[in-house]
Amino acid sequence: MNRSEQPQRKPRSALLEPLEAPRPPVPSDLPNDRFINREKSWLDFNARVLALAEDESVPLLERAKFLAIFASNLDEFYMVRVAGLMRREATRLAVLSADGLTAREQLDLISRTAADLGERHSRCFTDAVIPALAEAGITIQLWNDLTDGQKDRLHHYFHQQIFPVLTPLAVDPAHPFPYISGLSLNLAVTVRDPGGDGDRFARVKVPQNVPRLIRVIPEPPAGVGGHHLAHDLGDDDHEVCFIPLEEVISAHLSQLFPGMEVVDSHLFRVTRNADLEVEEDEAEDLLQALERELARRRFGPAVRLEVGDDVDDNLLDLLMRELEVTHREVVRVRGLLDLSVLWALYELDRPELKDRPHVRRTHPRLVPSDDHVDFFTALREGDVLVHHPYDSFTTSVQRFIEQAAADPHVLAIKQTLYRTSGDSPIVDALIAAAEAGKQVVVLVEIKARFDETANIRWARELERAGCHVVYGLIGLKTHCKTCLVVRQERGGLRRYCHIGTGNYNPKTARLYEDLGLLTADPDIGADLTDLFNVLTGYSRQTEYRSLLVAPQLMRNGIIERIEQETEAARRGHPSGVRIKVNSLVDEEVIDALYRASREGVPVQCLVRGICALRPGVPGLSETVHVRSILGRFLEHSRVLEFTAIQECWIGSADMMHRNLDRRIEALVRVAQPSQQGPLKAMLDHAFSDSVAAWILRPDGTWYRRAIDPDGQPLSDYQNDLMGVPPRRAAHA
């Protein structure tokens, strides 16, 4: 049994990139149908997330969480990828996808596939998860299901907490149709004047600053007044009842429209284009330009309209006309809209309905002696490869930066920040270092999608503390995960480094699987010095000793190494390529893998999300095998291994256009055999036939392999790494 997870936060699948003009096609003798459509592949990834919610062997609240993840992922897919395709269709750009589809054909494919997935999503929630939650004492009720006592308490709650923040907006010749912000829930209300003729339309926005799921109790305990809700009466989570906020508002609409007859009401939700367009080369102040663009984001064109499956046709026609959407963009939903609300259920204190708690270990090389570990001494003795969340981020990367900030011999700290936590100890350490007189340079990527506002806040706080804050290079996002510490020692200056695959975020490091290399290797230190000079100054450095850096030479460097494996196979020498990434989309890299396979190179790919490569095609990719593992942790590390040349690399880049062409990315070579060993062992186990996984077929479909030929459950990859005893796995 495998499950994937991401933290409760704004939606982010980490697999999406905005649509831009594709790279010019490279002339090829390979078949034209060799690529899988990337939009369909992404939807297949989200279907694998949904399959975990459907899996009855998964703990119940974990299933609810996967329903929430599926919903959030799909929101972002529409805000970014579908929005880009709709823009391309509207401008009539004659650009085909790698598999030869027009924008319209892709939008039609997405509409059909998303409709099927949406029905599965609703069915899983309504027919499976809701009844199972009720058996566990957790119910979500409608207004008419409540007792008179519950309704009385909610009447009081409505008047005290909800009514004052509601604003009904009429629509008539004097009141134009109101702007509907993206991802907000809204009630479309039909009212009638008893003394007049004809129905009238009004909109009531469901407030986002009131809990979406309101907790109530069947009957108050003896001695408790009747106006209390459950959150006033203790925190026992074993028998809980919730009602959606929109249900409470709907039951009180007559009080919003006194003197009018409320005919009907229906919930709807709009998704809008959320991609930013900042002319960096024309902006004198990138920070201010981005803030202006963020303010405009919520006014993007509508790309999806979600309505209940019982919506009135006349009302739907009105919404479609005013929001300027077609039937293709309309999604009818059975049950609750926006199931990302189920994160609220996951917060319940019901450990028996969740995965077993995971206790992170301190890497053996970093275990304190006498309550102290000297990172600088440890790294002078050799590199340390940490594997999160199995190795604690707090006692490795975070402590390394904190110790550098406090060490009087450290002269400078240079750091990239792409995403970090709201109460970041990393930022606190950098501020402390600057206040102690150290030179601190921080590259804050303020264009990190959906984290722009938080990163702008961090940038300003770091500047106030005296840090040198830069925003990277025009036209490129800085996505590499790097930290450079310069320390004065007896023999002169020495550089200590961290290069990783994940963000400097202690919270997501508990949930995302990532790798990081801590090292005092002089070549890597020199490379990071050169890279930071590129990021902060006018350096045009492109050649590095132990790094592959995008966008200059990373793609070429990867392809050259694949070609070396191809040549080794041609000569009859052992060869092989193993790749672990979030997404494998880049056509040039895929074509290099196809050519390697034609020469007999074994190619194994572990891809969490999008994969455009077709494995197992006779004469093209017979030696290529692709699998996907989703678990309680989100598989996020990127690893490349080349057998013939005996190289292992880790870093921040996926095999996507955005990473190889439009971002600053860094892969570092893991050179020491003592660190290569754990990497190879990790890949050995991930590709083992004894481990449950999804397998990609040549036709682009996936199947779940969870039992062996004898009917016994295969092992859970992540549980194996945690050392958790096996339990029953679900059948495919």
XYZ file of C-alpha atoms in Angstrom:
732
model
C 0.000 0.000 0.000
C 1.369 3.413 -1.010
C 0.140 6.833 -0.113
C 1.218 10.360 -0.947
C 0.964 13.405 1.203
C 1.461 17.094 1.212
C 0.929 19.602 4.022
C -2.158 21.704 4.557
C -1.398 24.862 2.683
C -2.290 26.603 -0.540
C -2.666 24.131 -3.392
C 0.570 23.112 -4.974
C 1.175 19.952 -6.920
C 4.789 20.904 -7.646
C 4.339 19.506 -11.135
C 2.797 22.443 -12.990
C 4.402 25.022 -15.221
C 2.785 27.844 -17.213
C 2.261 27.337 -20.902
C 4.827 29.015 -23.094
C 5.932 28.490 -26.658
C 7.579 25.066 -26.762
C 11.181 24.524 -27.762
C 11.576 24.142 -31.517
C 11.289 20.462 -32.466
C 14.573 18.674 -32.987
C 14.678 16.650 -36.235
C 14.378 13.008 -35.255
C 14.187 9.584 -36.810
C 12.097 8.417 -33.864
C 8.343 7.726 -34.163
C 6.007 10.722 -34.043
C 3.768 9.069 -31.443
C 6.551 8.517 -28.919
C 5.317 11.083 -26.365
C 2.430 10.781 -23.916
C 0.306 13.922 -23.590
C 1.560 15.776 -20.532
C -1.854 17.128 -19.473
C -3.357 13.635 -19.548
C -0.313 12.337 -17.657
C -0.849 14.958 -14.944
C -4.503 13.950 -14.633
C -3.346 10.333 -14.334
C -1.069 11.413 -11.476
C -4.014 12.994 -9.677
C -6.001 9.820 -10.341
C -3.316 7.912 -8.422
C -3.827 10.312 -5.500
C -7.564 9.629 -5.741
C -6.921 5.883 -5.758
C -5.373 6.252 -2.315
C -8.562 7.898 -1.058
C -10.517 4.977 -2.502
C -8.246 2.390 -0.847
C -10.080 0.936 2.160
C -6.826 -0.218 3.744
C -5.702 3.398 4.143
C -6.588 4.924 7.558
C -9.858 6.820 7.318
C -8.659 10.374 7.978
C -5.760 9.785 5.589
C -8.378 8.942 2.942
C -10.167 12.217 3.704
C -6.842 14.013 3.392
C -6.219 12.494 -0.038
C -9.631 13.714 -1.165
C -8.558 17.208 -0.067
C -5.198 16.883 -1.854
C -6.917 15.756 -5.052
C -9.194 18.812 -4.924
C -6.361 21.271 -4.260
C -4.222 19.741 -7.000
C -7.049 20.062 -9.515
C -7.636 23.698 -8.547
C -4.043 24.558 -9.357
C -4.136 22.542 -12.589
C -7.019 24.699 -13.805
C -5.457 27.939 -12.568
C -2.191 27.295 -14.404
C -2.316 24.669 -17.167
C -5.950 24.932 -18.290
C -5.746 28.724 -18.104
C -2.714 28.660 -20.390
C -4.395 26.379 -22.907
C -7.519 28.558 -22.932
C -5.366 31.628 -23.522
C -3.603 29.814 -26.358
C -6.958 28.780 -27.857
C -8.342 32.315 -27.577
C -5.333 33.826 -29.355
C -5.502 31.087 -32.020
C -1.852 30.200 -31.674
C -1.201 27.241 -33.971
C 1.012 25.439 -31.479
C 0.801 21.689 -31.099
C 1.724 19.679 -28.014
C 4.590 17.197 -28.225
C 2.055 14.466 -29.020
C 0.488 16.542 -31.813
C -2.691 17.930 -30.207
C -4.043 21.454 -30.625
C -5.032 23.539 -27.608
C -8.723 22.813 -28.281
C -8.118 19.069 -28.532
C -6.236 19.135 -25.242
C -8.973 21.147 -23.540
C -11.581 18.662 -24.754
C -9.417 15.784 -23.484
C -9.039 17.501 -20.112
C -12.781 18.178 -19.880
C -13.690 14.524 -20.484
C -11.015 13.130 -18.188
C -11.632 15.637 -15.384
C -15.382 14.926 -15.530
C -14.756 11.211 -15.005
C -12.305 11.887 -12.177
C -14.677 14.390 -10.607
C -17.450 11.790 -10.532
C -15.081 9.284 -8.914
C -14.033 11.941 -6.408
C -17.610 12.757 -5.438
C -18.602 9.089 -5.317
C -15.683 8.218 -3.062
C -16.591 11.022 -0.669
C -20.345 10.577 -0.671
C -20.671 6.810 -0.905
C -17.557 5.587 0.920
C -15.799 8.115 3.135
C -18.871 9.864 4.581
C -20.489 6.586 5.772
C -17.165 5.371 7.171
C -16.687 8.651 9.032
C -20.181 8.328 10.481
C -19.344 4.851 11.763
C -16.293 6.395 13.444
C -18.455 9.063 15.128
C -17.667 11.921 12.684
C -20.666 13.264 10.783
C -21.278 16.092 8.298
C -24.950 17.011 8.431
C -27.355 19.072 6.357
C -29.650 21.603 8.023
C -32.723 19.392 7.805
C -30.835 16.556 9.513
C -30.256 18.580 12.695
C -32.268 18.403 15.887
C -34.285 21.384 17.090
C -31.680 21.956 19.804
C -28.859 22.085 17.299
C -30.816 24.490 15.095
C -31.493 26.778 18.062
C -27.798 26.996 18.867
C -26.946 27.638 15.233
C -29.568 30.423 15.016
C -27.687 32.189 17.790
C -24.289 31.473 16.193
C -25.525 32.823 12.852
C -26.608 36.131 14.345
C -23.459 36.525 16.427
C -20.726 35.310 14.032
C -22.018 35.076 10.473
C -24.783 37.594 9.741
C -22.625 40.713 10.381
C -20.080 39.727 7.711
C -22.543 38.798 4.957
C -23.262 41.183 2.079
C -26.101 40.200 -0.266
C -25.561 41.739 -3.690
C -28.554 42.247 -5.966
C -28.321 41.981 -9.759
C -30.579 44.307 -11.738
C -30.176 47.310 -14.073
C -28.930 49.395 -11.148
C -26.668 46.669 -9.727
C -24.317 45.008 -12.213
C -23.282 41.402 -11.779
C -20.711 41.387 -8.957
C -17.131 40.273 -9.376
C -16.679 36.663 -8.203
C -13.206 36.106 -6.774
C -11.313 32.933 -7.627
C -11.911 29.840 -5.483
C -14.524 31.592 -3.343
C -17.801 29.852 -2.499
C -20.948 31.752 -3.411
C -24.680 31.290 -3.079
C -26.744 32.217 -6.124
C -30.095 33.195 -4.647
C -33.386 33.579 -6.502
C -35.879 35.856 -4.735
C -39.360 37.113 -5.604
C -41.282 40.206 -4.565
C -44.667 38.969 -3.320
C -46.304 42.061 -4.794
C -44.427 42.036 -8.071
C -43.804 39.715 -10.967
C -40.699 37.843 -12.010
C -37.756 36.400 -10.137
C -34.651 38.327 -9.181
C -31.079 37.186 -8.709
C -28.711 37.957 -5.851
C -25.324 36.695 -4.820
C -24.159 35.988 -1.267
C -20.479 35.236 -0.793
C -19.694 32.560 1.751
C -17.198 34.303 4.064
C -13.691 32.867 4.127
C -12.908 34.168 7.621
C -15.506 31.901 9.274
C -14.846 28.140 9.604
C -16.309 26.289 6.614
C -17.241 23.303 8.782
C -19.078 24.447 11.910
C -18.934 22.010 14.782
C -22.112 21.353 16.764
C -23.154 18.842 19.413
C -26.298 16.671 19.599
C -27.384 18.039 22.971
C -25.508 20.286 25.408
C -24.316 18.655 28.639
C -26.325 19.275 31.780
C -25.856 22.789 33.081
C -24.638 24.232 29.780
C -26.674 26.938 28.136
C -28.342 26.356 24.809
C -26.356 28.783 22.720
C -23.025 26.962 22.851
C -21.379 25.106 19.993
C -19.074 22.160 20.406
C -15.890 24.174 20.284
C -17.047 25.910 23.463
C -17.515 22.577 25.250
C -14.138 20.857 25.273
C -12.187 19.101 22.590
C -13.332 15.487 22.678
C -13.091 14.424 19.031
C -14.615 10.956 19.321
C -18.235 12.011 18.667
C -18.319 15.107 16.484
C -20.872 16.636 14.174
C -20.217 19.328 11.559
C -22.451 21.362 9.303
C -21.174 23.286 6.257
C -21.256 27.053 6.622
C -23.240 27.441 3.391
C -25.984 25.242 4.842
C -26.366 27.577 7.809
C -26.452 30.637 5.546
C -29.012 29.025 3.227
C -31.275 28.287 6.194
C -31.260 31.987 7.137
C -31.566 33.627 3.700
C -34.983 35.052 4.581
C -33.225 37.245 7.137
C -30.932 38.617 4.441
C -33.886 39.453 2.176
C -36.708 40.562 4.533
C -39.980 41.173 2.751
C -38.931 38.991 -0.195
C -39.742 35.355 -0.896
C -36.641 33.201 -1.218
C -37.400 30.888 -4.138
C -34.176 28.917 -4.365
C -30.444 28.982 -3.763
C -27.510 27.114 -5.270
C -23.830 27.045 -4.403
C -21.232 27.791 -7.063
C -17.470 28.304 -7.260
C -15.260 29.928 -9.886
C -11.645 29.125 -10.714
C -9.644 31.873 -12.420
C -6.373 32.188 -14.285
C -3.782 32.697 -11.521
C -0.588 32.908 -13.562
C 1.451 36.072 -13.099
C 2.891 38.179 -15.880
C 5.602 40.571 -14.695
C 7.747 42.439 -17.212
C 10.925 42.082 -15.181
C 13.177 43.858 -17.652
C 10.900 46.925 -17.547
C 10.253 46.983 -13.803
C 12.471 49.355 -11.848
C 11.452 47.672 -8.588
C 10.640 43.969 -9.039
C 9.191 43.737 -5.529
C 6.639 46.490 -6.169
C 5.852 45.196 -9.663
C 5.106 41.761 -8.286
C 2.895 43.166 -5.539
C 0.847 45.013 -8.166
C 0.509 41.848 -10.230
C -0.549 39.848 -7.155
C -3.353 42.359 -6.591
C -4.492 41.744 -10.178
C -4.309 37.938 -9.923
C -7.806 37.594 -8.490
C -9.224 39.382 -11.552
C -8.027 36.774 -14.052
C -10.533 35.296 -16.498
C -12.691 32.394 -15.352
C -11.460 28.932 -16.406
C -13.907 26.702 -14.491
C -17.387 27.018 -12.983
C -18.361 24.418 -10.381
C -22.030 24.022 -9.521
C -24.157 21.507 -7.675
C -25.632 18.705 -9.742
C -29.140 20.024 -9.014
C -28.535 23.577 -10.248
C -31.427 25.291 -12.036
C -30.849 25.539 -15.809
C -31.919 29.187 -16.002
C -29.574 30.091 -13.172
C -26.738 28.171 -14.809
C -27.313 30.040 -18.077
C -27.090 33.344 -16.184
C -23.840 32.363 -14.461
C -22.289 31.121 -17.705
C -23.247 34.324 -19.517
C -21.965 36.662 -16.811
C -18.764 34.682 -16.175
C -18.156 34.180 -19.914
C -17.678 30.413 -19.761
C -18.977 27.645 -22.010
C -20.440 24.252 -21.156
C -16.920 22.809 -21.457
C -15.840 24.816 -18.400
C -18.884 23.841 -16.295
C -18.378 21.075 -13.742
C -21.425 19.614 -11.978
C -20.544 18.267 -8.531
C -22.507 15.795 -6.441
C -22.253 16.617 -2.747
C -19.974 19.233 -1.214
C -18.113 21.678 -3.431
C -14.420 22.181 -2.693
C -13.391 19.106 -0.761
C -10.136 20.762 0.287
C -12.266 21.580 3.348
C -11.609 18.010 4.497
C -8.258 19.177 5.862
C -10.357 20.382 8.818
C -11.320 16.785 9.578
C -7.701 15.692 9.414
C -6.952 18.080 12.286
C -9.179 16.022 14.617
C -7.371 14.254 17.447
C -8.110 10.733 16.261
C -4.705 9.011 15.984
C -6.314 5.610 15.397
C -7.710 6.978 12.104
C -4.315 8.214 10.855
C -0.938 6.806 9.917
C 1.319 5.869 12.787
C 3.448 8.794 13.957
C 6.891 8.881 12.395
C 9.851 9.638 14.651
C 12.655 11.190 12.634
C 16.188 10.107 13.431
C 19.343 12.161 13.640
C 21.883 11.140 11.032
C 24.533 8.935 12.753
C 27.328 11.324 11.762
C 25.465 14.208 13.399
C 24.489 12.626 16.711
C 25.573 15.025 19.490
C 28.375 14.118 21.859
C 27.937 15.740 25.270
C 24.848 17.534 23.901
C 26.847 19.158 21.113
C 27.795 18.339 17.553
C 30.439 20.348 15.710
C 29.258 20.386 12.111
C 32.493 21.867 10.847
C 34.594 19.088 12.352
C 32.146 16.459 11.070
C 32.217 17.809 7.514
C 36.005 18.091 7.457
C 36.021 14.345 8.128
C 33.750 13.639 5.143
C 30.490 14.439 3.394
C 27.123 13.738 5.017
C 24.159 12.726 2.844
C 20.831 13.289 4.622
C 17.544 11.728 3.518
C 14.464 13.573 4.782
C 12.090 12.971 6.453
C 13.797 9.786 7.657
C 16.784 11.913 8.725
C 15.654 14.918 10.733
C 15.886 18.259 8.922
C 15.977 20.055 12.275
C 19.068 18.226 13.550
C 20.893 18.413 10.214
C 20.314 21.258 7.753
C 18.599 23.638 10.167
C 21.186 23.070 12.894
C 24.026 23.517 10.381
C 22.712 26.973 9.446
C 22.003 27.900 13.072
C 25.491 26.841 14.137
C 27.009 28.839 11.308
C 25.004 31.891 12.365
C 26.259 31.602 15.961
C 29.881 30.660 15.227
C 32.229 33.648 15.760
C 34.641 32.288 13.129
C 32.027 32.311 10.351
C 32.473 35.370 8.166
C 29.702 34.956 5.598
C 26.546 32.951 4.846
C 25.014 32.866 1.378
C 21.615 31.222 0.995
C 18.844 30.681 -1.550
C 15.238 30.677 -0.315
C 12.470 29.455 -2.629
C 9.809 28.501 -0.093
C 10.053 28.461 3.685
C 7.693 28.138 6.632
C 5.663 30.924 8.189
C 7.746 30.927 11.378
C 11.032 30.045 9.741
C 13.956 29.196 12.045
C 16.155 29.424 8.943
C 15.215 33.074 8.449
C 15.644 33.695 12.191
C 19.188 32.282 12.025
C 20.083 34.433 9.006
C 18.766 37.535 10.776
C 20.770 36.661 13.888
C 23.891 36.209 11.767
C 23.446 39.613 10.138
C 22.854 41.282 13.485
C 26.070 39.651 14.755
C 28.018 41.393 12.004
C 28.377 38.519 9.546
C 27.939 39.138 5.838
C 24.625 37.501 4.944
C 23.422 37.275 1.365
C 19.978 35.814 0.741
C 18.465 35.216 -2.659
C 14.710 35.236 -2.094
C 12.702 33.976 -5.053
C 9.712 36.273 -4.831
C 8.156 34.692 -7.934
C 7.617 31.259 -6.278
C 4.006 30.608 -7.319
C 1.405 30.964 -4.531
C 4.173 31.858 -2.037
C 4.878 35.293 -3.510
C 3.272 37.254 -0.671
C 5.070 35.294 2.059
C 8.412 35.631 0.281
C 7.967 39.380 -0.156
C 7.379 39.624 3.603
C 10.519 37.592 4.354
C 12.557 39.675 1.928
C 11.610 42.889 3.696
C 12.278 41.444 7.138
C 15.713 40.208 6.067
C 16.547 43.604 4.582
C 15.561 45.378 7.798
C 17.961 43.117 9.711
C 20.872 44.099 7.479
C 20.971 41.104 5.131
C 21.831 41.657 1.498
C 18.670 40.504 -0.291
C 18.621 39.895 -4.025
C 15.911 38.543 -6.279
C 17.902 36.595 -8.850
C 18.208 37.033 -12.587
C 15.741 38.707 -14.929
C 13.526 36.204 -16.664
C 14.619 33.238 -14.537
C 13.330 31.754 -11.288
C 15.998 30.682 -8.833
C 14.958 27.186 -7.778
C 18.287 25.691 -6.637
C 18.598 24.776 -2.945
C 22.016 25.977 -1.846
C 23.763 27.326 1.242
C 27.405 28.446 1.425
C 29.197 29.144 4.718
C 32.621 30.819 4.721
C 34.650 30.249 7.897
C 38.012 31.555 9.091
C 40.178 28.638 10.270
C 43.773 28.116 11.276
C 44.915 27.286 7.749
C 42.852 30.024 6.068
C 39.310 30.309 4.792
C 37.276 27.143 4.365
C 33.896 26.792 2.687
C 31.093 24.539 3.948
C 28.083 23.785 1.773
C 24.627 22.324 1.611
C 23.013 21.444 -1.714
C 19.612 19.789 -1.632
C 16.563 18.701 -3.548
C 13.999 20.367 -1.261
C 13.179 23.735 0.225
C 14.600 25.160 3.433
C 11.279 24.583 5.153
C 11.244 22.615 8.422
C 7.511 21.945 8.176
C 7.411 20.477 4.680
C 10.654 18.594 5.444
C 8.545 16.382 7.732
C 6.264 15.453 4.834
C 8.357 15.737 1.663
C 10.970 13.123 0.798
C 14.198 14.935 -0.101
C 17.967 14.550 -0.151
C 20.724 16.934 0.861
C 24.505 16.881 0.714
C 26.471 18.579 3.494
C 30.088 18.926 2.451
C 33.382 20.766 2.868
C 34.613 19.644 -0.556
C 36.776 22.494 -1.957
C 35.506 22.045 -5.527
C 31.867 22.237 -4.478
C 32.671 25.267 -2.310
C 34.355 26.962 -5.269
C 31.395 26.091 -7.500
C 28.878 27.578 -5.070
C 31.007 30.714 -4.777
C 30.905 31.068 -8.565
C 27.157 30.341 -8.651
C 26.342 32.973 -6.032
C 28.433 35.481 -7.986
C 26.203 34.723 -10.984
C 23.079 35.212 -8.880
C 24.143 38.435 -7.187
C 26.408 40.128 -9.722
C 27.240 40.241 -13.407
C 29.214 37.005 -13.629
C 28.597 34.926 -16.759
C 30.059 31.724 -15.352
C 28.843 28.583 -17.150
C 31.462 25.928 -16.394
C 31.578 24.252 -12.989
C 33.657 21.508 -11.406
C 31.091 19.419 -9.544
C 27.793 21.028 -10.519
C 25.452 20.947 -13.490
C 23.666 24.303 -13.596
C 20.576 25.245 -15.607
C 19.732 26.892 -17.849
C 23.210 26.936 -19.405
C 24.498 23.388 -19.523
C 22.333 21.077 -17.433
C 20.336 19.550 -20.296
C 23.464 19.048 -22.378
C 25.305 17.590 -19.393
C 22.550 15.044 -18.724
C 22.271 14.057 -22.391
C 26.057 13.687 -22.698
C 26.045 11.257 -19.797
C 23.178 9.272 -21.295
C 25.149 9.114 -24.533
C 28.190 7.819 -22.653
C 26.019 4.983 -21.324
C 24.794 4.387 -24.875
C 28.360 4.111 -26.158
C 29.277 1.735 -23.336
C 26.375 -0.547 -24.279
C 27.403 -0.375 -27.910
C 30.829 -1.696 -26.910
C 29.343 -4.451 -24.802
C 30.243 -2.894 -21.460
C 27.916 -2.715 -18.432
C 25.635 0.295 -18.678
C 22.503 1.698 -17.140
C 20.545 4.866 -16.346
C 18.335 5.316 -13.290
C 16.343 8.500 -12.835
C 14.138 9.586 -9.932
C 12.197 12.800 -10.586
C 8.846 14.457 -10.034
C 8.275 14.848 -13.772
C 9.878 13.551 -16.964
C 8.690 15.713 -19.849
C 11.677 17.204 -21.679
C 11.656 15.822 -25.221
C 15.412 15.974 -25.777
C 16.177 14.033 -22.607
C 13.453 11.487 -23.456
C 14.815 11.056 -26.980
C 18.288 10.426 -25.550
C 16.779 7.702 -23.337
C 15.013 6.163 -26.340
C 18.287 6.005 -28.268
C 20.033 4.502 -25.270
C 17.338 1.852 -25.014
C 17.728 0.987 -28.702
C 21.341 0.125 -27.915
C 20.280 -2.043 -24.988
C 20.925 0.334 -22.059
C 18.709 -0.624 -19.083
C 16.711 2.496 -18.151
C 14.685 2.715 -14.950
C 12.605 5.793 -14.154
C 10.840 6.522 -10.870
C 8.425 9.363 -11.649
C 5.984 10.657 -9.057
C 3.924 12.774 -11.433
C 4.028 13.516 -15.155
C 5.798 11.152 -17.522
C 5.746 11.738 -21.297
C 8.039 8.768 -22.038
C 6.494 5.531 -23.334
C 8.226 2.487 -21.820
C 8.348 -1.002 -23.272
C 7.628 -0.090 -26.922
C 9.186 -2.683 -29.266
C 12.079 -1.220 -31.211
C 11.996 2.012 -29.243
C 12.027 1.548 -25.473
C 12.080 -2.163 -24.766
C 14.626 -1.748 -21.930
C 12.814 1.211 -20.321
C 10.724 0.679 -17.186
C 8.732 3.430 -15.477
C 7.056 3.254 -12.098
C 5.512 5.682 -9.632
C 5.425 5.515 -5.846
C 3.022 7.620 -3.799
C 3.045 7.341 -0.041
C 2.453 9.170 3.198
C 5.424 11.323 2.181
C 5.533 13.243 -1.061
C 8.409 11.817 -3.135
C 10.308 14.986 -4.060
C 14.012 14.186 -4.472
C 15.722 14.166 -7.870
C 18.441 11.575 -8.420
C 20.380 10.477 -11.515
C 22.674 7.450 -11.641
C 24.871 6.452 -14.588
C 26.330 2.956 -14.362
C 29.179 2.921 -16.905
C 30.696 6.237 -15.831
C 29.918 5.523 -12.134
C 28.298 8.876 -11.392
C 25.450 9.817 -9.041
C 23.837 13.261 -8.990
C 21.178 14.906 -6.810
C 19.596 18.319 -7.109
C 16.627 20.580 -7.586
C 15.761 20.030 -11.266
C 13.043 17.939 -12.824
C 13.236 16.947 -16.478
C 10.879 19.723 -17.595
C 11.230 22.739 -19.862
C 10.753 25.160 -16.975
C 13.596 23.603 -14.971
C 16.065 23.245 -17.810
C 15.273 26.485 -19.671
C 13.703 29.042 -17.331
C 15.171 28.392 -13.898
C 18.449 28.476 -12.065
C 18.844 24.854 -11.006
C 21.781 22.927 -9.595
C 22.672 19.247 -9.606
C 25.682 18.192 -7.538
C 27.759 15.097 -8.118
C 27.838 12.771 -5.107
C 31.412 11.581 -5.450
C 32.325 9.801 -2.229
C 31.585 6.055 -2.382
C 30.317 6.153 1.200
C 27.546 8.532 0.056
C 26.879 6.866 -3.305
C 26.142 3.597 -1.485
C 22.972 4.823 0.291
C 21.739 6.453 -2.926
C 22.155 3.236 -4.894
C 20.552 1.187 -2.134
C 17.578 3.561 -2.092
C 17.111 3.163 -5.861
C 17.631 -0.616 -5.652
C 14.758 -0.883 -3.210
C 12.481 1.538 -5.082
C 12.839 -0.531 -8.270
C 12.587 -3.897 -6.503
C 9.835 -6.269 -7.609
C 9.013 -6.741 -3.917
C 7.805 -3.124 -3.551
C 4.272 -1.949 -4.383
C 4.099 0.681 -7.125
C 2.139 1.961 -10.105
C 3.564 0.722 -13.410
C 3.367 2.649 -16.691
C 2.305 0.678 -19.766
C 3.393 1.436 -23.359
C -0.062 2.858 -24.164
C 0.314 5.505 -21.458
C -1.999 3.917 -18.884
C -0.963 3.034 -15.341
C -1.792 -0.011 -13.280
C -1.266 -0.596 -9.592
C 0.855 -3.593 -8.621
C 0.319 -4.266 -4.921
C 0.355 -8.084 -4.638
C 2.834 -10.698 -5.825
C 1.971 -13.701 -8.054
C 1.167 -15.732 -4.927
C -1.395 -13.175 -3.779
C 0.790 -11.815 -0.970
C 0.966 -8.045 -0.384
C 4.065 -6.287 -1.662
C 5.975 -4.126 0.785
C 5.411 -0.407 1.239
C 8.560 1.427 0.126
C 8.288 4.283 2.588
C 7.330 2.064 5.494
C 10.395 -0.029 4.713
C 12.598 3.065 4.961
C 10.919 4.012 8.233
C 11.279 0.500 9.585
C 7.521 0.149 10.092
C 6.233 -3.451 10.296
C 4.236 -4.405 7.191
C 0.463 -4.523 7.214
C -2.131 -5.567 4.698
C -1.760 -3.853 1.349
C -4.694 -3.096 -0.902
C -5.309 -5.131 -4.025
C -4.991 -3.300 -7.302
